[in-house]
mmCIF file of C-alpha atoms in Angstrom:
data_model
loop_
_atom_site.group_PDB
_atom_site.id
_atom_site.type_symbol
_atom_site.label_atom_id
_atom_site.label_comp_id
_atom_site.label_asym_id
_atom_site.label_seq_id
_atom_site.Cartn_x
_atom_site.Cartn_y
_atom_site.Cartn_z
ATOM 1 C CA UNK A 1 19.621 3.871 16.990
ATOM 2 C CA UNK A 2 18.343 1.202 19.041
ATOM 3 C CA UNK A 3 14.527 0.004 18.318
ATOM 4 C CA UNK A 4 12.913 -0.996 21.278
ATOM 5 C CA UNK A 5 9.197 -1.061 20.282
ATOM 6 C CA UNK A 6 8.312 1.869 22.252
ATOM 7 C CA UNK A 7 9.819 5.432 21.935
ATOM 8 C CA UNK A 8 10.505 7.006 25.706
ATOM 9 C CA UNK A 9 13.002 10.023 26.536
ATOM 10 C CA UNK A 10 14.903 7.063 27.570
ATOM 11 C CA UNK A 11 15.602 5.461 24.613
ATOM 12 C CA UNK A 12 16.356 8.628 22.795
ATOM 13 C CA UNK A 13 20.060 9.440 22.074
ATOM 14 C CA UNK A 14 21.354 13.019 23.796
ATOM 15 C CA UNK A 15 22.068 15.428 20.912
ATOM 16 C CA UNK A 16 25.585 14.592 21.375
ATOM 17 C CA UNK A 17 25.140 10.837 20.923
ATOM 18 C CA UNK A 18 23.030 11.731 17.615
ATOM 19 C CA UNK A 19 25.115 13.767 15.893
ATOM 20 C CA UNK A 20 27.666 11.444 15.957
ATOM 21 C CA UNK A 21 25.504 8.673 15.232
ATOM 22 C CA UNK A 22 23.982 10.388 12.345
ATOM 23 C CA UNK A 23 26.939 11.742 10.722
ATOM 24 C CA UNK A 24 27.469 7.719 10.256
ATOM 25 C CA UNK A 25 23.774 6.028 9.762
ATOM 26 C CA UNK A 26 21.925 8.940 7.793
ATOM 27 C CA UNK A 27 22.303 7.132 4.445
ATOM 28 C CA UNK A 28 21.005 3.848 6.034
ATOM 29 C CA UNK A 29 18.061 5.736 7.428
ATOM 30 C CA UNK A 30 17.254 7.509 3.767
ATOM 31 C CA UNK A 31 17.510 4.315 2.097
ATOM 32 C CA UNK A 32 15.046 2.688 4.415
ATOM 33 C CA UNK A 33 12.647 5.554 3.926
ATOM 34 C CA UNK A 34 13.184 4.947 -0.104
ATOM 35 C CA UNK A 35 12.281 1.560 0.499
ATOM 36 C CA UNK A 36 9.266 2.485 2.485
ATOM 37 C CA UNK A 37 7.869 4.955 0.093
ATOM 38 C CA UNK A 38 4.917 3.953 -2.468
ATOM 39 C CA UNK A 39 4.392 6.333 -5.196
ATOM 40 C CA UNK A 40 0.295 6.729 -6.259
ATOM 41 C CA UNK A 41 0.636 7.801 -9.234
ATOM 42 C CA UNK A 42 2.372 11.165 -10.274
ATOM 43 C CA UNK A 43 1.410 13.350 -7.427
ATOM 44 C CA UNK A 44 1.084 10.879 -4.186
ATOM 45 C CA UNK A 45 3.552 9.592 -2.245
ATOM 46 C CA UNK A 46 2.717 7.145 0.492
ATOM 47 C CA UNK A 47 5.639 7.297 2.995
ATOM 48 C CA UNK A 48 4.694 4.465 5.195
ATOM 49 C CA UNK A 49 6.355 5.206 9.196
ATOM 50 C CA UNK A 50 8.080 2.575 11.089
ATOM 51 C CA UNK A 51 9.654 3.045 14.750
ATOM 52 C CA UNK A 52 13.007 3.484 12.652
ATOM 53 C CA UNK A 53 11.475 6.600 10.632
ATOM 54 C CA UNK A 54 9.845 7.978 13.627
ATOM 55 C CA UNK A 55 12.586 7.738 15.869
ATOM 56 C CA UNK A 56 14.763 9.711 13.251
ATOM 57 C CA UNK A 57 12.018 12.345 12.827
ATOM 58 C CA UNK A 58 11.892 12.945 16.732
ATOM 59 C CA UNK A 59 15.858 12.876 16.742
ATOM 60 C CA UNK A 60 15.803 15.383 13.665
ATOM 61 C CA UNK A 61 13.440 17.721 15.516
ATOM 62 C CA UNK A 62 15.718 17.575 18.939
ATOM 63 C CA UNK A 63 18.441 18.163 16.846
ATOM 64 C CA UNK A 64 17.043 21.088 14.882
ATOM 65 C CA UNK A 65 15.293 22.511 17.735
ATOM 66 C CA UNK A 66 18.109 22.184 19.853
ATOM 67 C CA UNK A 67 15.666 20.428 22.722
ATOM 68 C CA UNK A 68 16.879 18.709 25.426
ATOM 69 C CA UNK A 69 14.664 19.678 28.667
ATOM 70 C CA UNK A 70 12.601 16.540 29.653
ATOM 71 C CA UNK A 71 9.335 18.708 28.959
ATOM 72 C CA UNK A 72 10.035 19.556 25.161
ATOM 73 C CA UNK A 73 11.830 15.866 24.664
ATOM 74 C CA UNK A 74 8.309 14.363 25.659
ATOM 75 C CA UNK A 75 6.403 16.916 23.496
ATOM 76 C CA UNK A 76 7.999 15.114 20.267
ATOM 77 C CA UNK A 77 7.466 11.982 21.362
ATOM 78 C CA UNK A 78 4.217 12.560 21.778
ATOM 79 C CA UNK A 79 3.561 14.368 18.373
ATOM 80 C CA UNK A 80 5.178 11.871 16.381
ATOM 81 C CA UNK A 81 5.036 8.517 18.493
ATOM 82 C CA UNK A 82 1.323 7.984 17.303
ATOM 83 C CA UNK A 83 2.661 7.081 13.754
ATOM 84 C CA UNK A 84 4.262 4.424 14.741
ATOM 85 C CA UNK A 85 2.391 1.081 13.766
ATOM 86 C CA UNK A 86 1.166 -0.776 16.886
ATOM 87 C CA UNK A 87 1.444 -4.879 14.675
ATOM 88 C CA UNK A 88 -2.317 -4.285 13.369
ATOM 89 C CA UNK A 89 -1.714 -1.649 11.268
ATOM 90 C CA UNK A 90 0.164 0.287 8.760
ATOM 91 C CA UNK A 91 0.792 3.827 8.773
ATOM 92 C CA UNK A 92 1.512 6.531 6.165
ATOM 93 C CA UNK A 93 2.347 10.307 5.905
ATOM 94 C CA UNK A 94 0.448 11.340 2.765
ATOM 95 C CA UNK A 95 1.683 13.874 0.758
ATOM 96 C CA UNK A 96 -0.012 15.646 -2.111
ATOM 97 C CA UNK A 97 3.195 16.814 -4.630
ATOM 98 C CA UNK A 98 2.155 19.408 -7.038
ATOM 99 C CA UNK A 99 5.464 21.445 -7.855
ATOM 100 C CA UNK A 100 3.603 24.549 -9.807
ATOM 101 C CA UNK A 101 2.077 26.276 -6.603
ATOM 102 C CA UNK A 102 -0.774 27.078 -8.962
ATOM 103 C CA UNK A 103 -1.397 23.925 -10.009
ATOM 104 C CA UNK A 104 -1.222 22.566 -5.993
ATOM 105 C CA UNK A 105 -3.952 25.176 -5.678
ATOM 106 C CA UNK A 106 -6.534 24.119 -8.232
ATOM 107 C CA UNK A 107 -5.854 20.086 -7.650
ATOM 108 C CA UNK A 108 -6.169 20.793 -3.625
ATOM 109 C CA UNK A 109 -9.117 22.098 -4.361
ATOM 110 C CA UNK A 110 -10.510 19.146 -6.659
ATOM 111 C CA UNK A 111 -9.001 16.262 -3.982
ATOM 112 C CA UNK A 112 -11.700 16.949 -0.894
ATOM 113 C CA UNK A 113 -11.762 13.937 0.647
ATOM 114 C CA UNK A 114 -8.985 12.322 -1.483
ATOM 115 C CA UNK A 115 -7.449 10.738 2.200
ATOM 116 C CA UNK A 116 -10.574 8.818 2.526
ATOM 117 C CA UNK A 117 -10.150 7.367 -0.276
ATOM 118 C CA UNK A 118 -7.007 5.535 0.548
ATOM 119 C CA UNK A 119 -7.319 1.675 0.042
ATOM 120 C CA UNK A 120 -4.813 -1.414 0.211
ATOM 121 C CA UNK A 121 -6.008 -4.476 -1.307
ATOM 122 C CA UNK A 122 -4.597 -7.854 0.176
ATOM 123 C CA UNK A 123 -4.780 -10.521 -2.516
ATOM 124 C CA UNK A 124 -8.544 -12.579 -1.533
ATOM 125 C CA UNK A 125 -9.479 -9.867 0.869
ATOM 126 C CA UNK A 126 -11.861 -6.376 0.687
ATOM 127 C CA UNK A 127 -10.434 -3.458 0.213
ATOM 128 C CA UNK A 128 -9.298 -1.582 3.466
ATOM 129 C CA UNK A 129 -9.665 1.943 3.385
ATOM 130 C CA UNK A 130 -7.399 4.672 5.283
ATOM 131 C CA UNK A 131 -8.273 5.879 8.732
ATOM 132 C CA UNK A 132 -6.976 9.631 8.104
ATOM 133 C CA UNK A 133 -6.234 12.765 10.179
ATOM 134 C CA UNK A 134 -7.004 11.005 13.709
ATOM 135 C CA UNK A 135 -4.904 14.275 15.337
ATOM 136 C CA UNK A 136 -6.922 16.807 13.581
ATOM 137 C CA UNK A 137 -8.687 17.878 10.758
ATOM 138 C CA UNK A 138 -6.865 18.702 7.402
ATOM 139 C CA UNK A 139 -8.819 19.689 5.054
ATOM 140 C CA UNK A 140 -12.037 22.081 4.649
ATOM 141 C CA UNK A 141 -14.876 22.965 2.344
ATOM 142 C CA UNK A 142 -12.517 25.006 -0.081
ATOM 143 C CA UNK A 143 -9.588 22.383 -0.175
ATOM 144 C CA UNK A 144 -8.005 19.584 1.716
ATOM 145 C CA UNK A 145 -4.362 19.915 2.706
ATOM 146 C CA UNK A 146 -0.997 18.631 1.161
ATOM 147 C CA UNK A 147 -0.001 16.243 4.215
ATOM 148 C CA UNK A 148 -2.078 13.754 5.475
ATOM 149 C CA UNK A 149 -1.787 11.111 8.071
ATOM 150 C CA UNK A 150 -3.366 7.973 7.489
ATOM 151 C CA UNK A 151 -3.704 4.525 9.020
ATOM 152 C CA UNK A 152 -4.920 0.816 7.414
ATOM 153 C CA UNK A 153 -6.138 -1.806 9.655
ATOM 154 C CA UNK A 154 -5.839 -5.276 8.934
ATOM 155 C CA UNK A 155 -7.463 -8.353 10.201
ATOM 156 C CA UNK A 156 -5.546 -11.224 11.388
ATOM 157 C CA UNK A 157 -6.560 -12.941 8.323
ATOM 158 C CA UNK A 158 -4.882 -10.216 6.244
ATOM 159 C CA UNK A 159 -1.647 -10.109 8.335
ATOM 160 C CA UNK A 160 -1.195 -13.557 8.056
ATOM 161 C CA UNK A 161 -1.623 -13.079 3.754
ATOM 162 C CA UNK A 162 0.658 -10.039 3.803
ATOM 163 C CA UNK A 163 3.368 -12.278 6.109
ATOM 164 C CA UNK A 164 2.761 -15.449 3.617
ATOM 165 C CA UNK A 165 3.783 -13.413 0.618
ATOM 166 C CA UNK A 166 0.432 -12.315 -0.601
ATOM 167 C CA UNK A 167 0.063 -9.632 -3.700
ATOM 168 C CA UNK A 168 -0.827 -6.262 -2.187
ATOM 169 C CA UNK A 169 -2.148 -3.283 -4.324
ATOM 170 C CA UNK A 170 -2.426 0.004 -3.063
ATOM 171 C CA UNK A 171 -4.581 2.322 -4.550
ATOM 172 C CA UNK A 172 -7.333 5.093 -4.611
ATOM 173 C CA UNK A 173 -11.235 5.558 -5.743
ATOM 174 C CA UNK A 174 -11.256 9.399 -5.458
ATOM 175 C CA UNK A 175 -13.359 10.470 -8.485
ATOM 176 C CA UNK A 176 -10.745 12.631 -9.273
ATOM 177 C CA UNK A 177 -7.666 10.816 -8.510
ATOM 178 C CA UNK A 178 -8.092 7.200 -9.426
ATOM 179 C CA UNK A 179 -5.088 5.247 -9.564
ATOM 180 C CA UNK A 180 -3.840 1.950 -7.736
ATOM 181 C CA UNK A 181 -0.230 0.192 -7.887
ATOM 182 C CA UNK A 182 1.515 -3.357 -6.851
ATOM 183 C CA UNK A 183 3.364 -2.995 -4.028
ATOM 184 C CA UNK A 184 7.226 -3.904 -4.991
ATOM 185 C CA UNK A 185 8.440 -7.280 -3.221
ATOM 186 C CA UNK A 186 11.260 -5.297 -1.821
ATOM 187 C CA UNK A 187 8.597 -2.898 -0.063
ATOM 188 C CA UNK A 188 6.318 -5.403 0.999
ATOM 189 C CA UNK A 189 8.816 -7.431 2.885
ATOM 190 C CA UNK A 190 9.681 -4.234 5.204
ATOM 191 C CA UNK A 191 6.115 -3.602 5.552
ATOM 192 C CA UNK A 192 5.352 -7.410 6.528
ATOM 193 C CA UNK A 193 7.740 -6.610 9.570
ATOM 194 C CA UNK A 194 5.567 -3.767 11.171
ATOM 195 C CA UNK A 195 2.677 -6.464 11.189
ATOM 196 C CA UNK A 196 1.907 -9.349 14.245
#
């Protein structure tokens, strides 16, 4: 899989290509996910994209889907290409992880607004807080929904920090969900890489 900082039909692999290439690099690609991955207490996880993930979740989808017309190639890039972090930014699919399904029920219904809530901390900066659900709305006025998309944007101030090695905590305020955790070294180093 070759990066090349933007994700065309181009500089996808056919299916062929892929399944070959997978069969080989799949355990690379789940242990850069792991890395990736911040746990928010018990019930969020925080898997933050790069163009690596992405890439493998459009490859995944051709794969599964069995696409390979031009038109439904371009439809996956376009789904998933936005969640790719542009040097600014990072960006995070947000899951909610409630195994008792009735349990998931009540504690959707108690996080309303719990992707809002969203912060990273950058040692001797504010708080940013998550940009969530640009695509479309998740949640309503009964509950909100299990996956979220969310985005933190950093000043250049903060990028340089996060690049020099600064603490970062990641966390949330939600009145019902409060919780916050250090960002492992190992994690933050990847992460460092997405920013300019």
């Amino acid at each position: 899989m070759q990066l090349t900082g933007h994700i065309t039909a181009d500089s996808l692999m056919s299916l062929e290509a892929y399944t070959k290439w997978r069969k080989l690099h799949k355990p690379e690609i789940i242990a850069h996910r792991k890395l990736r991955s911040v746990r928010l207490g018990e019930h969020i996880n925080l898997q933050f994209e790069s163009e690596t993930t992405i890439r493998y979740q459009i490859q995944e989808m051709l794969r599964i889907e069995k696409v390979f017309e031009e038109e439904g190639i371009q439809q996956e890039i376009e789904a998933y290409a936005p969640l790719v972090p542009d040097g600014h930014n990072w960006k995070a699919t947000m899951m909610i992880e409630y195994p008792d399904v009735n349990e998931r029920k009540r504690e959707l219904a108690r996080l309303i607004g719990v992707e809002d809530r969203l912060f990273v901390e950058v040692e001797g900066h504010a708080r940013v807080y998550s940009i969530a659900d640009e695509d479309l709305d998740r949640e309503n006025e009964v509950k909100t929904s299990a996956v979220h998309f969310v985005r933190f944007e950093f000043t250049p101030p903060m990028r340089a920090a996060i690049q020099a090695g600064a603490a970062v905590k990641i966390g949330c305020d939600h009145t019902h969900y409060p919780s916050h955790v250090q960002v492992s070294p190992e994690a933050l180093a990847s992460l460092a890489g997405d920013l300019k």
